[in-house]
Coordinates of C-alpha atoms in Angstrom, one line a residue:
X1 CA 0.0 0.0 0.0
X2 CA 1.4 3.5 -0.9
X3 CA 2.1 6.2 1.6
X4 CA -0.6 8.3 0.1
X5 CA -3.2 5.5 0.5
X6 CA -2.1 4.9 4.1
X7 CA -2.2 8.5 5.2
X8 CA -5.4 9.4 3.4
X9 CA -8.2 10.0 5.9
X10 CA -10.4 7.1 6.6
X11 CA -10.4 5.0 3.4
X12 CA -11.7 1.5 3.1
X13 CA -12.4 -0.5 6.3
X14 CA -11.6 2.5 8.6
X15 CA -14.3 4.6 6.8
X16 CA -16.8 1.8 7.0
X17 CA -16.1 1.3 10.7
X18 CA -16.6 5.0 11.4
X19 CA -19.8 5.1 9.4
X20 CA -21.2 2.1 11.1
X21 CA -20.3 3.5 14.6
X22 CA -22.0 6.8 13.8
X23 CA -25.1 5.4 12.1
X24 CA -28.1 6.8 13.6
X25 CA -26.3 10.1 14.5
X26 CA -27.7 12.1 11.7
X27 CA -30.1 14.1 13.9
X28 CA -27.5 15.2 16.4
X29 CA -25.0 16.0 13.6
X30 CA -27.6 18.4 12.0
X31 CA -28.1 20.1 15.3
X32 CA -24.4 20.4 15.7
X33 CA -24.1 22.1 12.3
X34 CA -27.0 24.5 13.1
X35 CA -25.3 25.6 16.4
X36 CA -21.9 25.9 14.6
X37 CA -23.3 28.5 12.3
X38 CA -24.3 30.7 15.3
X39 CA -20.9 29.9 16.9
X40 CA -19.1 31.4 13.9
X41 CA -20.6 34.9 14.4
X42 CA -17.6 36.5 16.1
X43 CA -15.0 35.0 13.8
X44 CA -17.0 36.4 10.8
X45 CA -17.8 39.9 12.2
X46 CA -15.0 40.7 14.7
X47 CA -12.6 42.6 12.4
X48 CA -15.4 44.1 10.4
X49 CA -17.2 45.4 13.5
X50 CA -13.9 46.8 14.9
X51 CA -13.1 48.5 11.7
X52 CA -16.6 50.1 11.6
X53 CA -16.3 51.1 15.3
X54 CA -13.0 53.0 14.4
X55 CA -13.8 54.4 11.1
X56 CA -17.5 55.4 11.7
X57 CA -17.3 55.9 15.4
X58 CA -14.2 56.8 17.4
X59 CA -12.0 58.2 14.6
X60 CA -15.0 60.1 13.2
X61 CA -15.7 61.8 16.5
X62 CA -18.9 59.6 17.1
X63 CA -18.0 57.5 20.2
X64 CA -21.6 56.5 20.7
X65 CA -21.6 54.9 17.2
X66 CA -18.3 53.2 18.1
X67 CA -19.7 51.8 21.3
X68 CA -22.8 50.5 19.4
X69 CA -20.5 48.5 17.1
X70 CA -18.6 47.2 20.0
X71 CA -21.9 46.2 21.7
X72 CA -22.9 44.3 18.6
X73 CA -19.6 42.4 18.7
X74 CA -20.2 41.6 22.4
X75 CA -23.7 40.3 21.6
X76 CA -22.2 38.0 19.0
X77 CA -19.8 36.6 21.6
X78 CA -22.8 36.0 24.0
X79 CA -24.6 34.2 21.2
X80 CA -21.5 32.0 20.6
X81 CA -21.4 31.1 24.4
X82 CA -25.0 30.0 24.3
X83 CA -24.5 28.0 21.1
X84 CA -21.4 26.3 22.7
X85 CA -23.5 25.4 25.7
X86 CA -26.3 24.0 23.6
X87 CA -23.8 21.7 21.8
X88 CA -23.1 19.4 24.7
X89 CA -26.3 17.3 24.3
X90 CA -25.9 16.6 20.5
X91 CA -22.3 15.9 21.0
X92 CA -23.0 13.3 23.7
X93 CA -25.7 11.8 21.5
X94 CA -23.1 11.2 18.8
X95 CA -20.2 10.0 20.9
X96 CA -21.7 7.7 23.5
X97 CA -23.7 5.3 21.2
X98 CA -20.5 5.2 19.0
X99 CA -18.5 3.8 21.8
X100 CA -21.2 1.1 22.4
X101 CA -21.1 0.2 18.6
X102 CA -17.3 -0.1 18.6
X103 CA -17.3 -2.4 21.7
X104 CA -19.9 -4.6 20.1
X105 CA -17.8 -4.8 16.9
X106 CA -14.7 -5.7 18.8
X107 CA -16.3 -8.3 21.0
X108 CA -18.2 -9.8 18.0
X109 CA -15.0 -10.1 16.0
X110 CA -12.9 -11.5 18.8
X111 CA -15.5 -14.2 19.7
X112 CA -16.1 -15.0 16.0
X113 CA -12.4 -15.7 15.6
X114 CA -12.3 -17.8 18.8
X115 CA -15.3 -19.8 17.7
X116 CA -13.9 -20.4 14.2
X117 CA -10.5 -21.3 15.6
X118 CA -8.9 -18.6 13.5
X119 CA -5.9 -18.3 15.7
X120 CA -4.6 -18.2 19.3
X121 CA -5.9 -16.2 22.1
X122 CA -5.6 -12.5 21.1
X123 CA -4.3 -10.6 24.2
X124 CA -4.1 -7.5 22.1
X125 CA -7.9 -7.6 21.8
X126 CA -8.0 -6.3 25.4
X127 CA -6.2 -3.2 24.3
X128 CA -8.6 -2.8 21.4
X129 CA -11.7 -3.1 23.6
X130 CA -10.4 -0.8 26.3
X131 CA -7.8 1.8 25.4
X132 CA -8.4 1.9 21.7
X133 CA -12.2 2.1 21.8
X134 CA -12.0 4.7 24.6
X135 CA -9.5 6.6 22.5
X136 CA -11.8 6.7 19.5
X137 CA -14.7 7.9 21.8
X138 CA -12.5 10.6 23.4
X139 CA -10.9 11.7 20.2
X140 CA -14.1 12.0 18.2
X141 CA -15.6 14.0 21.0
X142 CA -12.6 16.2 21.2
X143 CA -12.5 16.7 17.4
X144 CA -16.3 17.7 17.3
X145 CA -15.4 20.3 20.0
X146 CA -12.2 21.6 18.4
X147 CA -11.8 20.7 14.7
X148 CA -15.5 21.7 14.0
X149 CA -15.2 25.2 15.4
X150 CA -11.7 25.6 14.0
X151 CA -13.0 24.9 10.5
X152 CA -15.9 27.2 10.9
X153 CA -13.5 29.8 12.3
X154 CA -11.0 29.6 9.4
X155 CA -13.7 29.9 6.8
X156 CA -15.5 32.7 8.6
X157 CA -12.3 34.6 9.1
X158 CA -11.3 34.4 5.5
X159 CA -14.8 35.4 4.4
X160 CA -14.8 38.4 6.8
X161 CA -11.3 39.5 5.9
X162 CA -12.1 39.3 2.1
X163 CA -15.3 41.4 2.7
X164 CA -13.5 43.9 4.8
X165 CA -10.3 44.4 2.7
X166 CA -9.5 42.2 -0.3
X167 CA -6.0 43.5 -0.7
X168 CA -5.2 42.6 3.0
X169 CA -6.9 39.3 2.5
X170 CA -4.6 38.5 -0.4
X171 CA -1.6 39.5 1.8
X172 CA -2.7 37.0 4.4
X173 CA -3.9 34.2 2.1
X174 CA -0.6 33.5 0.4
X175 CA 1.6 32.6 3.5
X176 CA -1.5 30.9 5.0
X177 CA -1.9 28.6 2.0
X178 CA 1.9 27.8 2.1
X179 CA 1.5 26.9 5.8
X180 CA -1.5 24.7 5.1
X181 CA 0.4 22.8 2.5
X182 CA 3.4 22.3 4.8
X183 CA 1.0 21.1 7.5
X184 CA -0.6 18.5 5.1
X185 CA 2.9 17.2 4.2
X186 CA 4.1 17.0 7.9
X187 CA 1.0 15.0 8.8
X188 CA 2.3 12.0 6.8
X189 CA 5.2 11.6 9.1
X190 CA 3.1 12.2 12.1
X191 CA 0.5 9.5 11.2
X192 CA 3.2 7.0 10.2
X193 CA 4.9 7.4 13.6
X194 CA 1.6 7.3 15.4
X195 CA 0.7 4.0 13.6
X196 CA 4.0 2.6 14.8
X197 CA 3.2 3.9 18.4
X198 CA -0.2 2.1 18.4
X199 CA 1.3 -1.2 17.1
X200 CA 3.9 -0.9 19.8
X201 CA 1.1 -0.4 22.5
X202 CA -0.6 -3.5 21.2
X203 CA 2.7 -5.5 21.4
X204 CA 2.9 -4.4 25.0
X205 CA -0.6 -5.6 25.8
X206 CA 0.0 -8.9 24.0
X207 CA 3.4 -9.6 25.5
X208 CA 2.4 -8.8 29.1
X209 CA -0.9 -10.7 28.6
X210 CA 0.9 -13.8 27.5
X211 CA 3.4 -13.5 30.5
X212 CA 0.6 -13.0 33.1
X213 CA -1.4 -16.0 31.6
X214 CA 1.7 -18.2 32.0
X215 CA 2.8 -16.9 35.4
X216 CA 2.9 -20.2 37.2
X217 CA 4.6 -22.0 34.3
X218 CA 7.3 -19.1 34.1
X219 CA 8.0 -19.4 37.9
X220 CA 8.2 -23.1 37.8
X221 CA 10.6 -23.1 34.9
X222 CA 12.8 -20.4 36.2
X223 CA 12.1 -18.3 33.2
X224 CA 11.4 -15.0 35.0
X225 CA 14.4 -13.2 33.4
X226 CA 13.3 -14.3 29.9
X227 CA 9.7 -13.1 30.5
X228 CA 11.0 -9.8 31.9
X229 CA 13.2 -9.3 28.9
X230 CA 10.3 -10.0 26.5
X231 CA 8.0 -7.5 28.1
X232 CA 10.8 -5.0 28.6
X233 CA 11.7 -5.1 24.9
X234 CA 8.1 -4.3 24.0
X235 CA 7.8 -1.6 26.6
X236 CA 11.0 0.2 25.4
X237 CA 9.9 -0.1 21.8
X238 CA 6.6 1.6 22.8
X239 CA 8.5 4.4 24.6
X240 CA 10.7 5.0 21.6
X241 CA 7.6 5.2 19.3
X242 CA 6.0 7.8 21.6
X243 CA 9.2 10.0 21.5
X244 CA 9.3 9.7 17.7
X245 CA 5.6 11.0 17.6
X246 CA 6.6 14.0 19.7
X247 CA 9.5 14.8 17.4
X248 CA 7.3 14.7 14.4
X249 CA 4.7 16.9 16.1
X250 CA 7.4 19.6 16.7
X251 CA 6.9 20.8 13.2
X252 CA 3.9 22.8 14.3
X253 CA 6.0 25.7 15.5
X254 CA 7.3 26.8 12.0
X255 CA 3.9 26.2 10.5
X256 CA 2.3 28.7 12.9
X257 CA 5.0 31.2 12.3
X258 CA 4.5 30.8 8.6
X259 CA 0.8 30.9 8.4
X260 CA -0.1 33.2 11.4
X261 CA 2.8 35.4 12.6
X262 CA 4.1 36.2 9.0
X263 CA 0.8 37.4 7.7
X264 CA 0.4 39.7 10.8
X265 CA 3.9 41.1 10.1
X266 CA 3.0 41.6 6.4
X267 CA -0.3 43.4 7.3
X268 CA 1.5 45.8 9.7
X269 CA 4.2 46.5 7.2
X270 CA 1.9 47.1 4.3
X271 CA -0.9 48.8 6.3
X272 CA 0.6 52.4 6.5
X273 CA 1.4 52.5 2.8
X274 CA -2.0 51.2 1.8
X275 CA -3.7 53.8 4.1
X276 CA -1.7 56.6 2.7
X277 CA -2.6 55.5 -0.8
X278 CA -6.4 55.4 0.2
X279 CA -6.6 51.7 -0.6
X280 CA -7.7 50.8 2.9
X281 CA -8.6 52.7 6.0
X282 CA -6.9 52.7 9.3
X283 CA -9.9 50.8 10.9
X284 CA -9.6 48.2 8.2
X285 CA -5.9 47.6 9.0
X286 CA -6.7 47.3 12.7
X287 CA -9.7 45.0 11.9
X288 CA -7.5 42.8 9.6
X289 CA -5.0 42.6 12.4
X290 CA -7.8 41.5 14.7
X291 CA -8.7 38.8 12.2
X292 CA -5.1 37.4 12.2
X293 CA -4.5 37.6 15.9
X294 CA -7.8 37.0 17.3
X295 CA -8.9 34.1 15.0
X296 CA -6.3 33.0 12.5
X297 CA -3.3 32.5 14.8
X298 CA -5.2 30.6 17.5
X299 CA -6.8 28.5 14.8
X300 CA -3.5 27.5 13.3
X301 CA -2.1 26.7 16.8
X302 CA -5.1 24.5 17.4
X303 CA -4.9 22.9 14.0
X304 CA -1.1 22.1 14.3
X305 CA -1.3 21.1 17.8
X306 CA -4.5 19.6 19.4
X307 CA -6.3 18.8 16.2
X308 CA -3.4 17.4 14.3
X309 CA -2.6 15.1 17.1
X310 CA -6.2 14.0 17.5
X311 CA -6.7 13.6 13.8
X312 CA -3.6 11.4 13.4
X313 CA -4.5 9.4 16.5
X314 CA -8.0 8.8 15.3
X315 CA -6.9 7.6 11.8
X316 CA -4.3 5.2 13.2
X317 CA -6.5 3.7 15.9
X318 CA -9.5 3.3 13.5
X319 CA -7.3 1.5 11.1
X320 CA -6.2 -0.9 13.8
X321 CA -9.8 -1.4 15.0
X322 CA -11.0 -1.8 11.4
X323 CA -8.4 -4.5 10.7
X324 CA -9.5 -6.5 13.7
X325 CA -13.3 -6.0 13.2
X326 CA -13.9 -6.0 9.6
X327 CA -16.9 -8.4 9.2
X328 CA -16.1 -11.7 7.6
X329 CA -18.9 -14.2 7.0
X330 CA -16.6 -16.8 5.7
X331 CA -15.7 -19.7 8.0
X332 CA -12.1 -20.3 9.1
X333 CA -9.5 -21.5 6.6
X334 CA -10.3 -24.9 5.2
X335 CA -13.9 -24.6 6.0
X336 CA -16.3 -25.9 3.4
X337 CA -19.8 -24.5 3.1
X338 CA -22.7 -26.8 2.5
X339 CA -26.3 -27.6 3.5
X340 CA -25.3 -28.9 6.8
X341 CA -24.5 -32.4 7.9
X342 CA -26.5 -35.4 6.6
X343 CA -27.8 -36.8 9.9
X344 CA -25.8 -36.7 13.1
X345 CA -23.9 -39.9 13.3
X346 CA -20.4 -39.3 14.8
X347 CA -17.4 -41.1 13.4
X348 CA -14.0 -40.6 14.9
X349 CA -11.1 -41.9 12.8
X350 CA -7.6 -42.1 14.1
X351 CA -8.1 -38.9 16.2
X352 CA -5.0 -37.4 17.7
X353 CA -4.6 -34.0 19.4
X354 CA -1.8 -32.1 21.0
X355 CA -1.7 -28.5 22.4
X356 CA 1.4 -27.7 20.4
X357 CA 3.7 -29.1 17.6
X358 CA 6.2 -30.4 20.2
X359 CA 3.8 -31.3 22.9
X360 CA 2.9 -34.8 24.0
X361 CA -0.6 -35.7 22.5
X362 CA -3.4 -35.5 24.9
X363 CA -5.7 -37.7 22.8
X364 CA -4.0 -40.3 20.7
X365 CA -5.3 -42.6 17.9
X366 CA -9.0 -42.7 19.1
X367 CA -11.4 -44.6 16.9
X368 CA -15.1 -44.5 17.7
X369 CA -18.5 -44.5 16.1
X370 CA -21.6 -43.0 17.8
X371 CA -24.7 -43.8 15.9
X372 CA -27.7 -41.4 16.0
X373 CA -29.6 -41.6 19.3
X374 CA -26.8 -43.2 21.2
X375 CA -26.0 -42.5 24.9
X376 CA -22.2 -42.6 25.4
X377 CA -20.4 -42.0 28.7
X378 CA -16.7 -41.0 28.6
X379 CA -14.7 -42.0 31.7
X380 CA -11.0 -41.8 32.7
X381 CA -8.5 -40.5 35.2
X382 CA -8.0 -36.7 35.7
X383 CA -6.0 -35.1 33.0
X384 CA -6.4 -37.9 30.5
X385 CA -8.2 -35.8 27.9
X386 CA -11.9 -36.2 28.5
X387 CA -12.7 -32.5 28.2
X388 CA -10.4 -32.2 25.3
X389 CA -12.1 -34.9 23.4
X390 CA -15.5 -33.2 24.3
X391 CA -14.1 -30.1 22.7
X392 CA -13.0 -32.0 19.7
X393 CA -16.4 -33.6 19.3
X394 CA -18.0 -30.2 19.5
X395 CA -15.7 -28.8 16.8
X396 CA -14.1 -26.2 19.2
X397 CA -10.7 -27.7 18.6
X398 CA -9.1 -28.9 15.3
X399 CA -7.5 -32.3 15.5
X400 CA -3.7 -32.6 15.1
X401 CA -4.4 -35.9 13.2
X402 CA -7.3 -37.9 12.1
X403 CA -10.8 -36.6 11.8
X404 CA -14.2 -36.3 13.4
X405 CA -17.2 -36.6 11.1
X406 CA -20.7 -35.5 11.9
X407 CA -23.2 -36.8 9.4
X408 CA -20.3 -37.4 7.0
X409 CA -18.7 -33.9 7.2
X410 CA -15.7 -32.8 9.4
X411 CA -17.3 -31.2 12.5
X412 CA -14.6 -28.6 12.7
X413 CA -15.3 -27.5 9.2
X414 CA -19.0 -26.7 9.8
X415 CA -19.9 -23.1 9.6
X416 CA -20.3 -20.9 12.5
X417 CA -24.0 -21.2 12.2
X418 CA -24.2 -24.9 11.3
X419 CA -22.1 -26.2 14.2
X420 CA -23.9 -24.8 17.2
X421 CA -27.3 -25.9 15.5
X422 CA -25.9 -29.4 15.3
X423 CA -23.8 -29.8 18.5
X424 CA -24.5 -28.3 22.0
X425 CA -21.6 -28.5 24.5
X426 CA -22.6 -27.8 28.1
X427 CA -19.4 -27.3 30.2
X428 CA -18.9 -27.4 33.9
X429 CA -18.9 -23.7 34.2
X430 CA -22.5 -22.8 33.8
X431 CA -23.0 -19.2 32.5
X432 CA -26.2 -17.4 33.4
X433 CA -26.3 -13.8 32.2
X434 CA -28.0 -10.8 33.7
X435 CA -31.7 -10.5 32.4
X436 CA -34.9 -12.4 32.9
X437 CA -34.9 -16.1 33.6
X438 CA -37.0 -16.6 30.4
X439 CA -34.4 -14.9 28.3
X440 CA -31.7 -17.2 29.8
X441 CA -33.7 -20.3 29.0
X442 CA -34.6 -19.3 25.5
X443 CA -31.2 -18.1 24.5
X444 CA -30.5 -21.1 22.2
X445 CA -34.2 -21.2 21.2
X446 CA -35.5 -17.7 21.0
X447 CA -38.8 -18.7 19.3
X448 CA -39.6 -21.2 22.1
X449 CA -43.2 -20.9 23.2
X450 CA -44.3 -20.8 26.9
X451 CA -45.2 -24.5 26.8
X452 CA -41.8 -25.4 25.6
X453 CA -40.1 -23.3 28.3
X454 CA -42.3 -24.8 30.9
X455 CA -41.4 -28.3 29.7
X456 CA -37.7 -27.6 30.0
X457 CA -38.2 -26.4 33.5
X458 CA -40.1 -29.5 34.5
X459 CA -37.5 -31.7 32.7
X460 CA -34.6 -30.3 34.6
X461 CA -36.4 -30.1 38.0
X462 CA -36.0 -26.3 38.0
X463 CA -39.5 -25.6 39.3
X464 CA -38.6 -24.8 42.9
X465 CA -35.9 -22.4 41.7
X466 CA -38.3 -20.6 39.3
X467 CA -40.9 -20.4 42.1
X468 CA -38.4 -19.0 44.6
X469 CA -37.2 -16.3 42.1
X470 CA -40.9 -15.3 41.2
X471 CA -41.5 -16.8 37.9
X472 CA -39.7 -17.0 34.5
X473 CA -40.0 -13.3 34.1
X474 CA -37.9 -12.6 37.2
X475 CA -35.0 -10.4 36.5
X476 CA -31.6 -11.7 37.5
X477 CA -29.5 -8.7 38.5
X478 CA -26.5 -10.6 39.9
X479 CA -26.9 -14.3 38.8
X480 CA -23.7 -15.3 40.7
X481 CA -25.2 -14.0 44.0
X482 CA -28.8 -15.0 43.4
X483 CA -28.2 -18.6 42.2
X484 CA -26.0 -21.3 43.7
X485 CA -23.6 -23.2 41.5
X486 CA -26.0 -26.1 41.1
X487 CA -28.9 -23.8 40.3
X488 CA -26.8 -22.1 37.6
X489 CA -26.1 -25.6 36.2
X490 CA -29.8 -26.4 36.1
X491 CA -30.6 -23.2 34.2
X492 CA -27.8 -23.9 31.7
X493 CA -29.1 -27.5 31.3
X494 CA -32.7 -26.4 30.7
X495 CA -31.4 -23.9 28.1
X496 CA -29.6 -26.7 26.3
X497 CA -32.4 -29.1 26.6
X498 CA -34.7 -26.5 24.9
X499 CA -32.3 -26.1 22.0
X500 CA -32.8 -27.9 18.7
X501 CA -29.3 -29.4 18.6
X502 CA -29.4 -33.1 17.9
X503 CA -26.2 -33.9 19.7
X504 CA -25.6 -32.8 23.3
X505 CA -22.3 -33.1 25.2
X506 CA -22.4 -32.7 29.0
X507 CA -18.8 -32.1 30.1
X508 CA -19.2 -32.7 33.9
X509 CA -22.1 -30.2 33.5
X510 CA -23.8 -31.6 36.7
X511 CA -20.8 -31.7 39.0
X512 CA -22.6 -29.2 41.5
X513 CA -25.8 -31.1 41.7
X514 CA -26.7 -33.9 44.1
X515 CA -27.0 -37.4 42.8
X516 CA -30.8 -37.2 42.5
X517 CA -30.8 -34.0 40.5
X518 CA -28.0 -35.3 38.3
X519 CA -29.9 -38.5 37.5
X520 CA -33.0 -36.4 36.6
X521 CA -31.0 -34.1 34.3
X522 CA -29.3 -37.1 32.5
X523 CA -32.5 -39.0 32.2
X524 CA -34.2 -35.9 30.7
X525 CA -31.4 -35.6 28.1
X526 CA -31.5 -39.4 27.4
X527 CA -35.2 -39.2 26.7
X528 CA -34.8 -36.2 24.5
X529 CA -34.5 -37.0 20.8
X530 CA -30.9 -37.1 19.7
X531 CA -27.4 -38.3 20.8
X532 CA -26.1 -37.8 24.3
X533 CA -22.4 -37.8 25.3
X534 CA -21.6 -37.5 29.0
X535 CA -18.2 -36.7 30.6
X536 CA -18.7 -38.8 33.8
X537 CA -18.4 -37.2 37.1
X538 CA -19.8 -40.1 39.1
X539 CA -20.2 -43.8 38.7
X540 CA -23.9 -43.5 38.2
X541 CA -23.5 -41.7 35.0
X542 CA -21.5 -44.7 33.5
X543 CA -24.2 -47.1 34.7
X544 CA -26.9 -45.1 33.0
X545 CA -25.1 -45.0 29.7
X546 CA -25.8 -47.5 26.8
X547 CA -22.0 -47.6 26.2
X548 CA -18.9 -46.4 28.0
X549 CA -15.7 -45.1 26.5
X550 CA -12.6 -45.5 28.7
X551 CA -9.6 -43.2 28.1
X552 CA -6.5 -44.3 29.9
X553 CA -3.9 -42.1 28.3
X554 CA -2.6 -44.6 25.7
X555 CA -5.7 -45.9 24.2
X556 CA -9.5 -45.7 24.1
X557 CA -11.7 -48.7 24.6
X558 CA -15.5 -48.6 24.2
X559 CA -18.1 -51.1 25.4
X560 CA -20.9 -51.6 27.9
X561 CA -20.3 -51.2 31.6
X562 CA -20.3 -54.9 32.2
X563 CA -18.0 -55.6 29.3
X564 CA -15.4 -52.9 30.4
X565 CA -15.7 -54.1 34.1
X566 CA -14.8 -57.7 33.0
X567 CA -12.2 -57.0 30.5
X568 CA -10.4 -53.7 31.5
X569 CA -8.5 -53.6 34.9
X570 CA -8.2 -49.8 34.4
X571 CA -11.9 -49.5 34.3
X572 CA -12.4 -51.8 37.3
X573 CA -9.9 -49.7 39.2
X574 CA -11.8 -46.5 38.3
X575 CA -15.2 -48.1 39.4
X576 CA -13.5 -49.2 42.6
X577 CA -12.4 -45.7 43.4
X578 CA -15.9 -44.3 42.7
X579 CA -17.8 -46.8 44.8
X580 CA -15.1 -46.9 47.6
X581 CA -14.0 -50.5 47.2
X582 CA -10.4 -51.6 46.9
X583 CA -8.7 -51.8 43.5
X584 CA -8.5 -55.2 41.9
X585 CA -5.7 -57.6 42.7
X586 CA -2.6 -56.9 40.8
X587 CA -3.2 -53.2 40.6
X588 CA -2.5 -51.9 44.2
X589 CA -1.3 -48.5 42.8
X590 CA -4.4 -48.0 40.7
X591 CA -6.1 -44.9 42.2
X592 CA -7.4 -42.7 39.3
X593 CA -9.3 -39.7 40.4
X594 CA -12.5 -39.1 38.4
X595 CA -13.2 -35.7 36.9
X596 CA -11.2 -33.5 34.5

């Protein structure tokens, strides 16, 4: 991409993001434009009124007339103050909804990439959602308060000066045009360096986020110095980028001298000669000087200082946000679009998965077929890979080797809309969001009628909880405080039961329930049309399943409970741990711990 394209204001995705975030702000922007016209009164009439006060009043021996012109100018300043005060409400109506729109875009994009498996955890997304979104909100608000009146002031000043004395306007316009051209050229360097500063800031967030996330591993491996070095390098690079931005911004001083102070000097030098020739009056020279000192110089100082910094910062940050939030309807790389899976039989062929290219596989060479309507229970010792296998079956992770087919299609290649419609994974951490209980229950089935909602409540044994809360329309202000861990699991289970997904995976999703409630939940899902896969938390889950899959770290064996109990010592040891009996003879050290 060329320098001109990169420094041009808000092209492509950045322009689209800005337009989306400001959609619906047409009314407030029109009110802002209306008040801006009134706000421009003093800049338009100040020099003209002062010249009239001198030429027609004080210098003509009519002090009363001069005072009337000064009074008119004072009235215009009062009107401008009232207009500035009236601008706050439409400014807020533009800026605050824009922040909400940007946060929504960042969160949607981050979650979409995570769901599609488009990359590793993006720690820099925290920087985008916090500092960068707030930067856009603050900068747009500041630009509406500064660049808007600045633009109006420059236009009104030049119009007023041209109407007052065209000759003096020409004297001012030539160095002013040169200064504006120099300013436009210098902004390229400023924006380029600001872009580098924002990227360096993201690197700081990414490196520190990675280090904080691996804090225990770093301490255990004695890699503190390495971690500090990594974050230190990114921090020093960010500091250098900020200093470079400051040096680039230093060009504002000669620009103000060229476009503001030099025109004033030229007006004062040419003024006496022009007055003697009768080309202009003394009042017009003073009025032109007021236009330059009272409006033009402050406007240039604001343009090259505050506005230039804000404009460059806004462009760079919007580019970064646009690159991260540009909508993409296509699934992740390798995804094939289609009409959805044909049925929901699950076939696992030579499945292997490791969390890194050099890591030991967590799941190795698993082969399995789960016909439609089956009830499979997965058991194994802690850390053997049960939850990992659940994530693979749900398509949340991509296999390192082998494949998982759902209805003949790789489950990880299903689209972001197809996969959740086919497979529902209910994890151990039950999430209940703030809102009504009805909204929580219908989240995966928004069109569910009251009868279906009532059926889900009855199936999960959620009735007493609903009654205690005051009905399904009760508002949960703080679900973590109003519901116990088990009650939140029941709400999440009822939500999943109400969905249309033909395959349900319970990943220790009933671990906070008592045995009776757990049995009720699993029986309800077993009776529900479709396939049920349960990561077992208790022995009773294995006893209720039609088949049991044993993971022991080196292989996966599938059969009924009775078959595995008779043929697999590892399964017998696990059952012995669950029911409190001693491990079988020959395996005194067998003491696996259930759960993931």
